[in-house]
Coordinates of C-alpha atoms (C1' of nucleotides) in Angstrom, one line a residue:
Chain A
M1 CA 94.4 -147.3 42.5
P2 CA 91.2 -144.9 40.8
T3 CA 89.8 -147.8 38.6
V4 CA 89.4 -151.1 38.6
S5 CA 88.8 -153.8 36.1
S6 CA 85.8 -156.7 35.6
E7 CA 88.8 -158.5 35.0
E8 CA 91.1 -157.6 38.4
L9 CA 87.9 -157.9 40.7
A10 CA 86.9 -161.4 39.3
A11 CA 90.9 -162.5 39.8
A12 CA 90.5 -161.2 43.4
A13 CA 87.2 -162.4 44.4
G14 CA 87.7 -165.9 42.2
V15 CA 85.0 -166.2 39.9
N16 CA 84.0 -165.4 36.2
S17 CA 84.4 -161.8 34.3
A18 CA 81.5 -161.9 32.5
K19 CA 79.3 -163.4 35.8
L20 CA 81.2 -160.3 37.7
R21 CA 79.8 -157.6 34.8
K22 CA 76.5 -159.3 34.3
D23 CA 75.7 -158.7 38.5
F24 CA 77.5 -155.2 38.6
S25 CA 74.9 -154.8 35.1
Y26 CA 71.7 -155.5 37.4
L27 CA 72.8 -152.7 39.3
G28 CA 73.1 -149.8 36.7
S29 CA 76.1 -148.7 33.9
Y30 CA 78.3 -147.9 36.7
G31 CA 81.5 -148.6 34.6
T32 CA 83.9 -146.5 31.7
R33 CA 83.7 -149.0 28.4
G34 CA 87.4 -148.9 27.9
V35 CA 88.1 -148.6 31.2
G36 CA 86.4 -150.0 34.0
Y37 CA 84.7 -149.0 37.5
D38 CA 85.8 -146.1 38.9
V39 CA 86.3 -147.7 42.1
E40 CA 84.9 -144.3 44.4
Y41 CA 81.7 -144.6 42.4
L42 CA 81.5 -148.2 42.1
V43 CA 81.6 -149.2 45.7
Y44 CA 78.4 -146.1 46.5
Q45 CA 77.1 -146.9 44.5
I46 CA 76.8 -150.9 45.9
S47 CA 77.0 -150.0 49.1
R48 CA 73.6 -147.6 48.7
E49 CA 71.7 -150.8 46.8
L50 CA 72.6 -153.4 50.2
G51 CA 71.5 -150.8 52.2
L52 CA 75.2 -149.6 54.1
T53 CA 74.5 -146.1 53.7
Q54 CA 71.4 -145.4 56.0
D55 CA 71.5 -146.2 59.5
W56 CA 70.0 -148.7 61.4
P57 CA 68.7 -148.4 64.8
I58 CA 69.0 -151.7 66.4
V59 CA 68.3 -153.4 69.7
M60 CA 70.7 -156.2 71.4
V61 CA 68.3 -159.5 73.6
G62 CA 70.3 -161.7 76.0
I63 CA 73.4 -159.7 76.3
G64 CA 75.4 -163.5 78.4
N65 CA 78.4 -164.3 75.7
L66 CA 77.6 -164.2 72.6
G67 CA 75.4 -161.5 73.5
A68 CA 78.5 -159.5 74.5
A69 CA 80.8 -160.6 71.7
L70 CA 78.2 -158.8 69.0
A71 CA 77.8 -155.6 71.1
N72 CA 81.9 -156.2 71.1
Y73 CA 81.9 -157.2 67.3
G74 CA 83.2 -154.0 65.5
G75 CA 82.1 -155.5 62.1
F76 CA 78.5 -153.1 62.5
A77 CA 79.0 -149.8 63.5
S78 CA 81.1 -150.1 60.0
R79 CA 78.6 -151.5 58.2
G80 CA 75.7 -148.9 59.1
F81 CA 74.4 -150.4 62.3
R82 CA 74.0 -148.9 65.0
V83 CA 73.6 -150.2 68.1
A84 CA 70.8 -148.4 70.1
A85 CA 69.6 -150.8 73.0
L86 CA 71.5 -153.4 74.5
I87 CA 68.2 -155.4 76.7
D88 CA 68.4 -157.9 79.8
A89 CA 66.6 -159.6 82.2
D90 CA 68.4 -161.2 84.6
P91 CA 68.3 -157.5 86.8
A92 CA 71.2 -157.9 87.9
M93 CA 72.8 -156.8 84.5
T94 CA 71.1 -153.6 83.8
G95 CA 73.4 -150.9 84.0
K96 CA 76.3 -152.6 83.8
S97 CA 78.3 -152.0 80.9
V98 CA 79.3 -153.8 77.9
A99 CA 81.1 -152.4 75.4
G100 CA 80.5 -149.1 76.5
M101 CA 76.8 -149.5 76.9
A102 CA 74.6 -149.8 79.9
V103 CA 72.5 -153.0 80.0
Q104 CA 68.9 -152.2 79.9
H105 CA 66.4 -154.1 81.5
A106 CA 63.7 -156.1 79.6
D107 CA 61.1 -153.9 81.7
E108 CA 62.3 -151.0 78.9
L109 CA 61.7 -153.2 75.4
E110 CA 58.9 -151.4 73.5
K111 CA 59.6 -147.9 74.6
I112 CA 63.6 -148.2 73.6
V113 CA 62.0 -149.6 70.2
D114 CA 59.3 -147.3 70.4
E115 CA 61.7 -144.3 70.5
N116 CA 64.4 -145.7 68.7
G117 CA 62.3 -146.0 65.7
V118 CA 63.9 -149.8 65.5
S119 CA 63.1 -152.4 63.4
I120 CA 65.9 -154.7 63.4
G121 CA 66.3 -156.8 66.5
V122 CA 68.9 -159.6 67.4
I123 CA 68.4 -162.5 69.5
A124 CA 70.8 -163.8 71.8
T125 CA 69.1 -165.2 74.8
P126 CA 68.9 -168.6 75.9
A127 CA 66.8 -171.4 74.2
G128 CA 63.9 -170.9 76.1
A129 CA 63.5 -167.0 76.2
A130 CA 63.7 -166.7 72.8
Q131 CA 60.6 -167.1 71.4
Q132 CA 58.9 -164.7 74.1
V133 CA 61.1 -162.7 73.2
C134 CA 60.4 -162.1 69.8
D135 CA 57.0 -162.2 69.9
R136 CA 58.0 -158.8 72.4
L137 CA 59.7 -157.3 69.5
V138 CA 58.0 -157.7 67.0
A139 CA 54.8 -156.4 69.2
A140 CA 56.5 -153.5 69.3
G141 CA 56.9 -152.9 65.6
V142 CA 60.3 -155.2 64.7
T143 CA 60.1 -156.3 60.8
S144 CA 63.4 -158.1 60.9
I145 CA 64.7 -160.6 63.4
L146 CA 68.1 -162.4 63.5
N147 CA 68.4 -165.0 66.0
F148 CA 71.3 -166.9 67.7
A149 CA 69.4 -169.0 69.6
P150 CA 69.2 -172.9 68.7
T151 CA 65.0 -172.2 68.3
V152 CA 63.0 -172.2 65.5
L153 CA 60.7 -169.1 65.6
T154 CA 57.2 -168.2 64.7
V155 CA 56.4 -165.1 63.6
P156 CA 53.5 -162.5 61.5
D157 CA 53.8 -162.1 58.2
G158 CA 55.8 -159.6 56.9
V159 CA 58.2 -160.4 59.9
D160 CA 61.8 -161.1 58.5
V161 CA 63.7 -164.1 60.9
R162 CA 67.3 -165.5 60.2
K163 CA 68.6 -167.1 62.4
V164 CA 72.2 -168.4 62.6
D165 CA 73.7 -172.0 63.8
L166 CA 77.3 -171.8 65.2
S167 CA 77.9 -175.3 64.4
I168 CA 76.3 -175.6 61.0
E169 CA 80.0 -173.9 59.5
L170 CA 81.5 -176.4 62.1
Q171 CA 79.8 -180.2 60.0
I172 CA 80.9 -178.9 56.9
L173 CA 84.7 -178.8 58.0
A174 CA 83.4 -182.4 59.5
F175 CA 82.5 -183.3 56.5
H176 CA 84.8 -181.5 53.9
E177 CA 87.6 -183.8 56.6
Q178 CA 86.3 -187.0 56.2
R179 CA 86.4 -186.9 52.5
K180 CA 89.9 -186.2 53.2
A181 CA 90.6 -189.1 55.4
G182 CA 88.0 -190.9 53.2
D183 CA 89.4 -190.2 49.7
A184 CA 93.1 -191.8 51.1
A185 CA 91.5 -195.2 52.6
D186 CA 89.1 -195.6 48.7
E187 CA 86.5 -195.5 50.8
G188 CA 84.8 -198.6 51.0
E189 CA 81.2 -197.3 51.8
S190 CA 79.2 -195.3 49.9
P191 CA 76.7 -197.6 48.9
V192 CA 76.1 -195.9 45.2
E193 CA 78.0 -197.9 42.7
G194 CA 78.5 -195.8 40.4
G195 CA 76.5 -193.0 40.5
V196 CA 77.7 -189.7 40.9
G197 CA 79.4 -188.8 44.3
V198 CA 77.5 -186.4 46.6
G199 CA 79.2 -183.6 45.2
G200 CA 80.2 -184.8 42.0
P201 CA 83.4 -187.0 41.0
A202 CA 86.2 -186.6 42.5
A203 CA 84.6 -183.4 45.1
K204 CA 87.0 -181.7 45.7
V205 CA 88.3 -180.7 48.6
T206 CA 91.1 -178.1 49.1
E207 CA 89.9 -174.9 48.7
P208 CA 90.8 -172.0 46.4
A209 CA 92.9 -168.7 47.4
P210 CA 91.6 -166.5 47.2
G211 CA 92.2 -165.4 43.9
S212 CA 91.5 -168.3 42.5
S213 CA 89.5 -168.5 39.3
D214 CA 88.6 -172.5 40.4
R215 CA 85.6 -171.3 42.7
K216 CA 83.2 -175.3 42.0
G217 CA 82.7 -177.7 44.7
P218 CA 80.3 -177.5 47.2
D219 CA 81.8 -175.9 49.0
G220 CA 80.1 -172.4 48.8
D221 CA 76.0 -174.8 47.5
V222 CA 75.7 -174.7 52.4
P223 CA 74.0 -172.1 53.1
A224 CA 75.1 -172.0 57.6
V225 CA 71.6 -170.1 57.3
M226 CA 68.5 -170.6 57.3
P227 CA 65.0 -168.7 56.7
A228 CA 62.9 -169.2 60.1
Chain B
M1 CA 56.0 -191.5 63.3
P2 CA 58.5 -194.8 62.1
T3 CA 57.9 -193.7 58.6
V4 CA 57.8 -190.8 57.2
S5 CA 57.2 -190.3 52.9
S6 CA 58.7 -187.7 50.7
E7 CA 55.8 -185.2 50.0
E8 CA 55.6 -185.2 54.4
L9 CA 59.7 -184.6 54.3
A10 CA 59.3 -182.1 51.5
A11 CA 57.1 -180.0 53.2
A12 CA 57.9 -179.9 56.3
A13 CA 61.7 -178.4 54.7
G14 CA 59.9 -176.2 52.8
V15 CA 61.1 -178.0 49.0
N16 CA 59.3 -179.7 45.6
S17 CA 59.7 -183.5 46.4
A18 CA 60.7 -184.8 43.6
K19 CA 64.2 -183.0 44.9
L20 CA 63.9 -184.7 47.8
R21 CA 63.7 -187.9 46.4
K22 CA 66.8 -187.4 44.3
D23 CA 69.3 -185.8 46.4
F24 CA 68.1 -188.8 49.4
S25 CA 69.2 -191.0 46.6
Y26 CA 72.4 -189.9 45.9
L27 CA 73.1 -191.4 49.2
G28 CA 71.1 -194.5 48.3
S29 CA 68.3 -196.3 47.7
Y30 CA 67.0 -195.9 51.9
G31 CA 63.2 -196.0 51.3
T32 CA 60.7 -198.6 50.3
R33 CA 58.8 -198.1 47.6
G34 CA 54.4 -197.7 48.5
V35 CA 55.4 -196.7 51.9
G36 CA 58.2 -194.2 52.7
Y37 CA 61.1 -193.4 54.6
D38 CA 61.7 -196.0 58.2
V39 CA 62.7 -192.9 60.3
E40 CA 65.4 -194.2 61.8
Y41 CA 67.5 -195.5 59.7
L42 CA 67.0 -192.5 57.3
V43 CA 68.5 -190.0 60.0
Y44 CA 71.0 -193.0 61.2
Q45 CA 72.2 -193.5 57.2
I46 CA 72.0 -189.8 57.0
S47 CA 74.2 -189.0 60.0
R48 CA 77.1 -190.8 58.9
E49 CA 77.2 -188.9 55.0
L50 CA 77.6 -185.7 56.8
G51 CA 80.2 -188.0 59.6
L52 CA 77.9 -186.5 62.5
T53 CA 78.4 -190.3 63.5
Q54 CA 82.5 -189.5 63.9
D55 CA 84.0 -188.1 67.2
W56 CA 85.7 -184.5 66.4
P57 CA 88.0 -183.1 68.8
I58 CA 88.4 -178.7 68.4
V59 CA 90.3 -176.2 69.6
M60 CA 89.5 -173.6 70.5
V61 CA 91.4 -170.3 71.1
G62 CA 90.6 -167.4 72.2
I63 CA 88.1 -167.0 74.4
G64 CA 87.0 -164.0 75.6
N65 CA 83.7 -163.2 75.0
L66 CA 83.1 -165.3 71.9
G67 CA 84.9 -168.2 72.6
A68 CA 83.7 -168.4 75.5
A69 CA 80.2 -168.1 74.4
L70 CA 81.1 -170.9 71.7
A71 CA 83.2 -173.3 74.3
N72 CA 78.8 -173.2 76.2
Y73 CA 76.9 -173.8 72.7
G74 CA 75.3 -176.4 73.3
G75 CA 74.9 -178.0 69.5
F76 CA 78.7 -178.7 68.9
A77 CA 78.6 -182.2 71.7
S78 CA 74.4 -183.0 69.8
R79 CA 76.8 -183.5 66.9
G80 CA 79.2 -185.5 67.1
F81 CA 82.1 -182.5 68.3
R82 CA 84.0 -182.6 70.9
V83 CA 86.2 -180.0 72.9
A84 CA 90.3 -181.3 73.4
A85 CA 90.7 -178.1 74.2
L86 CA 90.2 -173.7 75.0
I87 CA 93.0 -172.2 74.5
D88 CA 94.5 -168.4 75.3
A89 CA 97.5 -165.9 74.8
D90 CA 96.5 -164.1 77.5
P91 CA 98.4 -166.2 81.1
A92 CA 95.8 -163.6 83.6
M93 CA 93.4 -166.9 81.5
T94 CA 95.1 -169.3 81.8
G95 CA 93.6 -172.2 84.7
K96 CA 90.7 -170.0 84.2
S97 CA 86.8 -172.6 84.5
V98 CA 84.7 -171.9 80.8
A99 CA 82.3 -174.1 79.9
G100 CA 83.4 -176.3 83.0
M101 CA 87.4 -176.5 81.4
A102 CA 90.6 -174.9 82.0
V103 CA 91.6 -172.8 80.4
Q104 CA 95.2 -173.5 78.8
H105 CA 97.8 -171.1 77.4
A106 CA 99.4 -171.6 73.4
D107 CA 102.3 -172.1 74.8
E108 CA 100.4 -175.9 74.8
L109 CA 99.0 -175.5 71.4
E110 CA 101.0 -177.6 69.4
K111 CA 101.1 -180.0 72.5
I112 CA 97.3 -180.6 73.1
V113 CA 97.1 -180.3 68.7
D114 CA 99.3 -183.7 69.0
E115 CA 98.2 -185.7 71.8
N116 CA 94.3 -185.3 71.1
G117 CA 94.5 -186.1 67.0
V118 CA 93.1 -182.3 66.5
S119 CA 91.9 -182.0 62.2
I120 CA 89.3 -178.6 63.0
G121 CA 90.5 -175.3 65.3
V122 CA 88.1 -172.4 65.5
I123 CA 90.5 -169.5 66.4
A124 CA 87.9 -167.3 68.2
T125 CA 90.9 -164.4 68.8
P126 CA 91.2 -160.6 68.0
A127 CA 92.1 -160.0 64.1
G128 CA 95.4 -159.3 64.6
A129 CA 96.9 -162.7 66.4
A130 CA 94.6 -164.3 63.5
Q131 CA 96.9 -165.6 61.5
Q132 CA 99.8 -166.4 63.8
V133 CA 97.3 -168.5 65.0
C134 CA 96.1 -169.3 62.0
D135 CA 99.9 -171.0 61.3
R136 CA 100.9 -172.4 64.3
L137 CA 97.4 -174.5 64.5
V138 CA 98.1 -175.9 60.6
A139 CA 102.2 -176.1 61.2
A140 CA 100.6 -178.5 64.8
G141 CA 98.7 -180.7 61.7
V142 CA 95.5 -179.4 61.8
T143 CA 94.0 -179.5 58.6
S144 CA 90.6 -177.3 58.7
I145 CA 90.0 -173.6 60.0
L146 CA 86.7 -172.4 61.4
N147 CA 87.6 -168.2 61.5
F148 CA 85.2 -165.8 63.4
A149 CA 88.4 -163.2 63.3
P150 CA 87.6 -160.7 60.8
T151 CA 90.3 -161.7 59.1
V152 CA 90.9 -163.5 56.0
L153 CA 93.7 -166.5 56.6
T154 CA 96.6 -167.3 54.0
V155 CA 97.0 -171.7 54.6
P156 CA 98.3 -174.1 52.6
D157 CA 97.4 -176.0 49.9
G158 CA 95.5 -179.2 52.0
V159 CA 94.2 -176.5 54.3
D160 CA 90.2 -175.5 54.4
V161 CA 89.1 -172.5 56.1
R162 CA 85.9 -171.0 56.5
K163 CA 84.8 -167.5 57.9
V164 CA 82.1 -166.7 59.8
D165 CA 81.5 -162.9 59.3
L166 CA 78.4 -161.9 62.1
S167 CA 77.6 -159.1 60.3
I168 CA 76.3 -160.0 56.9
E169 CA 73.0 -161.5 59.1
L170 CA 72.3 -158.4 60.0
Q171 CA 73.0 -156.6 56.6
I172 CA 70.8 -158.8 54.6
L173 CA 68.1 -158.3 56.9
A174 CA 68.6 -154.3 56.8
F175 CA 68.4 -155.2 52.8
H176 CA 65.1 -156.9 52.8
E177 CA 63.9 -153.7 55.3
Q178 CA 65.3 -151.5 52.7
R179 CA 62.9 -153.3 49.8
K180 CA 59.8 -152.9 52.2
A181 CA 59.8 -149.7 52.9
G182 CA 61.0 -148.9 49.3
D183 CA 58.4 -150.7 47.3
A184 CA 55.7 -148.4 50.0
A185 CA 57.1 -145.6 48.8
D186 CA 57.1 -146.8 44.8
E187 CA 61.2 -146.5 44.5
G188 CA 62.6 -143.6 42.9
E189 CA 65.2 -144.8 43.3
S190 CA 66.4 -148.0 40.5
P191 CA 69.0 -146.1 38.5
V192 CA 68.1 -149.8 36.2
E193 CA 65.0 -148.7 33.7
G194 CA 61.9 -152.1 32.9
G195 CA 65.4 -154.1 33.0
V196 CA 65.4 -156.9 35.7
G197 CA 66.0 -155.9 38.9
V198 CA 67.9 -157.8 42.2
G199 CA 65.8 -160.4 42.8
G200 CA 63.4 -160.6 40.2
P201 CA 60.3 -158.1 39.4
A202 CA 58.4 -157.2 43.2
A203 CA 60.8 -160.0 45.3
K204 CA 58.7 -160.7 47.7
V205 CA 60.6 -159.5 50.9
T206 CA 58.2 -162.3 53.4
E207 CA 59.5 -165.4 54.8
P208 CA 57.6 -167.9 54.0
A209 CA 56.8 -170.2 57.2
P210 CA 58.4 -173.2 57.8
G211 CA 56.0 -176.3 55.7
S212 CA 54.5 -173.8 53.0
S213 CA 56.0 -175.1 49.7
D214 CA 57.4 -171.3 48.4
R215 CA 60.6 -171.7 49.3
K216 CA 61.7 -169.0 45.6
G217 CA 63.3 -165.9 46.7
P218 CA 66.5 -163.9 46.9
D219 CA 66.7 -165.1 50.5
G220 CA 68.2 -168.0 50.8
D221 CA 71.2 -167.1 47.6
V222 CA 72.6 -165.3 50.1
P223 CA 75.5 -167.0 51.8
A224 CA 76.3 -165.9 55.2
V225 CA 80.7 -167.8 55.0
M226 CA 82.4 -167.1 52.1
P227 CA 85.8 -169.6 51.6
A228 CA 88.8 -167.4 52.6
Chain C
dC1 C1' 47.4 -199.4 45.5
dA2 C1' 51.7 -195.3 47.4
dG3 C1' 55.3 -194.1 47.3
dT4 C1' 60.1 -194.7 45.4
dG5 C1' 63.6 -193.9 42.6
dT6 C1' 64.4 -191.7 37.9
dG7 C1' 64.6 -190.9 32.9
dA8 C1' 63.7 -187.2 30.3
dA9 C1' 62.1 -181.7 29.7
dA10 C1' 61.6 -177.5 32.1
dT11 C1' 63.5 -173.8 34.3
dG12 C1' 67.4 -171.2 35.7
dC13 C1' 71.8 -170.0 35.8
dT14 C1' 76.8 -168.8 33.6
dT15 C1' 79.8 -168.5 30.5
dC16 C1' 81.2 -167.2 25.6
dA17 C1' 82.0 -163.8 22.6
dC18 C1' 80.8 -159.7 20.5
dA19 C1' 79.5 -154.7 19.5
dG20 C1' 79.6 -150.6 20.6
dC21 C1' 81.4 -147.4 23.1
dT22 C1' 85.1 -144.2 25.3
Chain D
dA1 C1' 93.0 -150.0 21.7
dG2 C1' 90.4 -151.3 26.2
dC3 C1' 86.9 -152.6 28.5
dT4 C1' 82.4 -152.9 29.5
dG5 C1' 77.3 -154.6 29.1
dT6 C1' 74.5 -157.5 26.9
dG7 C1' 72.0 -161.3 23.4
dA8 C1' 73.0 -165.8 22.8
dA9 C1' 75.2 -170.8 23.7
dG10 C1' 76.4 -173.9 27.0
dC11 C1' 75.5 -176.4 31.7
dA12 C1' 73.8 -177.7 35.9
dT13 C1' 69.0 -178.3 38.7
dT14 C1' 64.5 -178.7 39.2
dT15 C1' 61.2 -180.0 38.0
dC16 C1' 57.9 -183.1 36.0
dA17 C1' 55.4 -188.0 35.3
dC18 C1' 55.7 -192.4 35.8
dA19 C1' 57.9 -197.1 35.4
dC20 C1' 57.9 -200.1 39.2
dT21 C1' 58.4 -202.7 43.6
dG22 C1' 56.8 -203.8 48.4

DNA sequence: CAGTGTGAAATGCTTCACAGCT
DNA sequence: AGCTGTGAAGCATTTCACACTG
């Protein structure tokens, strides 16, 4: 498939084709009128804009179950991320092989960041260690941090933090489950009488399949992640 | 602190106080004019609306590093989730203890779902097994699925799926890093001449601290998770 | 008097619809 | 003829501002 139309892409993504065209137009005019978008060229342009064509060395701190899972996660390499080092504070972990890499001790943190020009760090430590690790990463020169520990990190201006809470997604599902059950039993719970219900009147719970054009509803509005 | 005002809460959350009051008003009138909101009562009402006061039995399928990390994750229990069972297809895993629970074999899946009245399933298997596991969960009566496997799942109408891609957050950080670097060098890359840049003119990269009222910017607009 | 709850205004985002290009 | 790119209309969300209440 050498080219693709906004209509086809929009159907696949479940959005309006005009929105898709307008969004693309912010990146530039990469389409051809009467034809559509050249797939290869479009993919390259979007990849470049998103930073996927760059090589991003990252360090991962805290090689427990989650850290190991992340280190083994295939999606990183294919999106331009290169794990420069796995770091753990536990001396018993030092030298162990995880995802084909030897775990290094936390003492090496500053040296690793400096020598590899790392600007992005991933924290997968227990909550208690996270702020301390964060401070050291920042002091060493890291300016973006992805935090999986259940703590809100404090960082100086100019440093980005994103916090991932793995339970929030479950909560969103549970919220919808509750509504499924409540709808069936004519929910005698809401204290709002004739007002606008949460999520609008008779909120649709079922997720639209990919390709459906109905992407309305409360689902996409709930971010899984918040800036710290 | 027995009561709290919309102004205080809004400052803490980094949003406008009017928005906060309007949002709360959709749940009912739980505030007292001239005083504020009773903290305990408010927490209870919000918890109830979100479904946190219910007990949600869940099953987790695929007890590799990620599954184990999730099973050990403390945030679940505190939000009303109860891990009813850990399931893995590998016979070598059966009976092993993870997060204080014995792993059960996949053969038991239907029985477990049925006996525990499970309506939410978590899939942390390799990509290849995910659809098959999903089908079995759905057939057994599960109506909400949280998918950590890097596959788009197909489900019948009435079943909710949420897909979590752990690399998307990294990508968002990398995107901002790229802009930090680009801004310093007067970015000679954008093909848009005088148009509206992605994220608006001179997009602010620095994350606002909690408590800041400036929550504008492209950050919150990028969902980490998409409906499948 | 302090602070909620909420119409109405302001702002922002999405969709329409069509001129313009290939 | 077909499909992009985009002003303008339509719709939704956010904020203002103030009547009302404990």
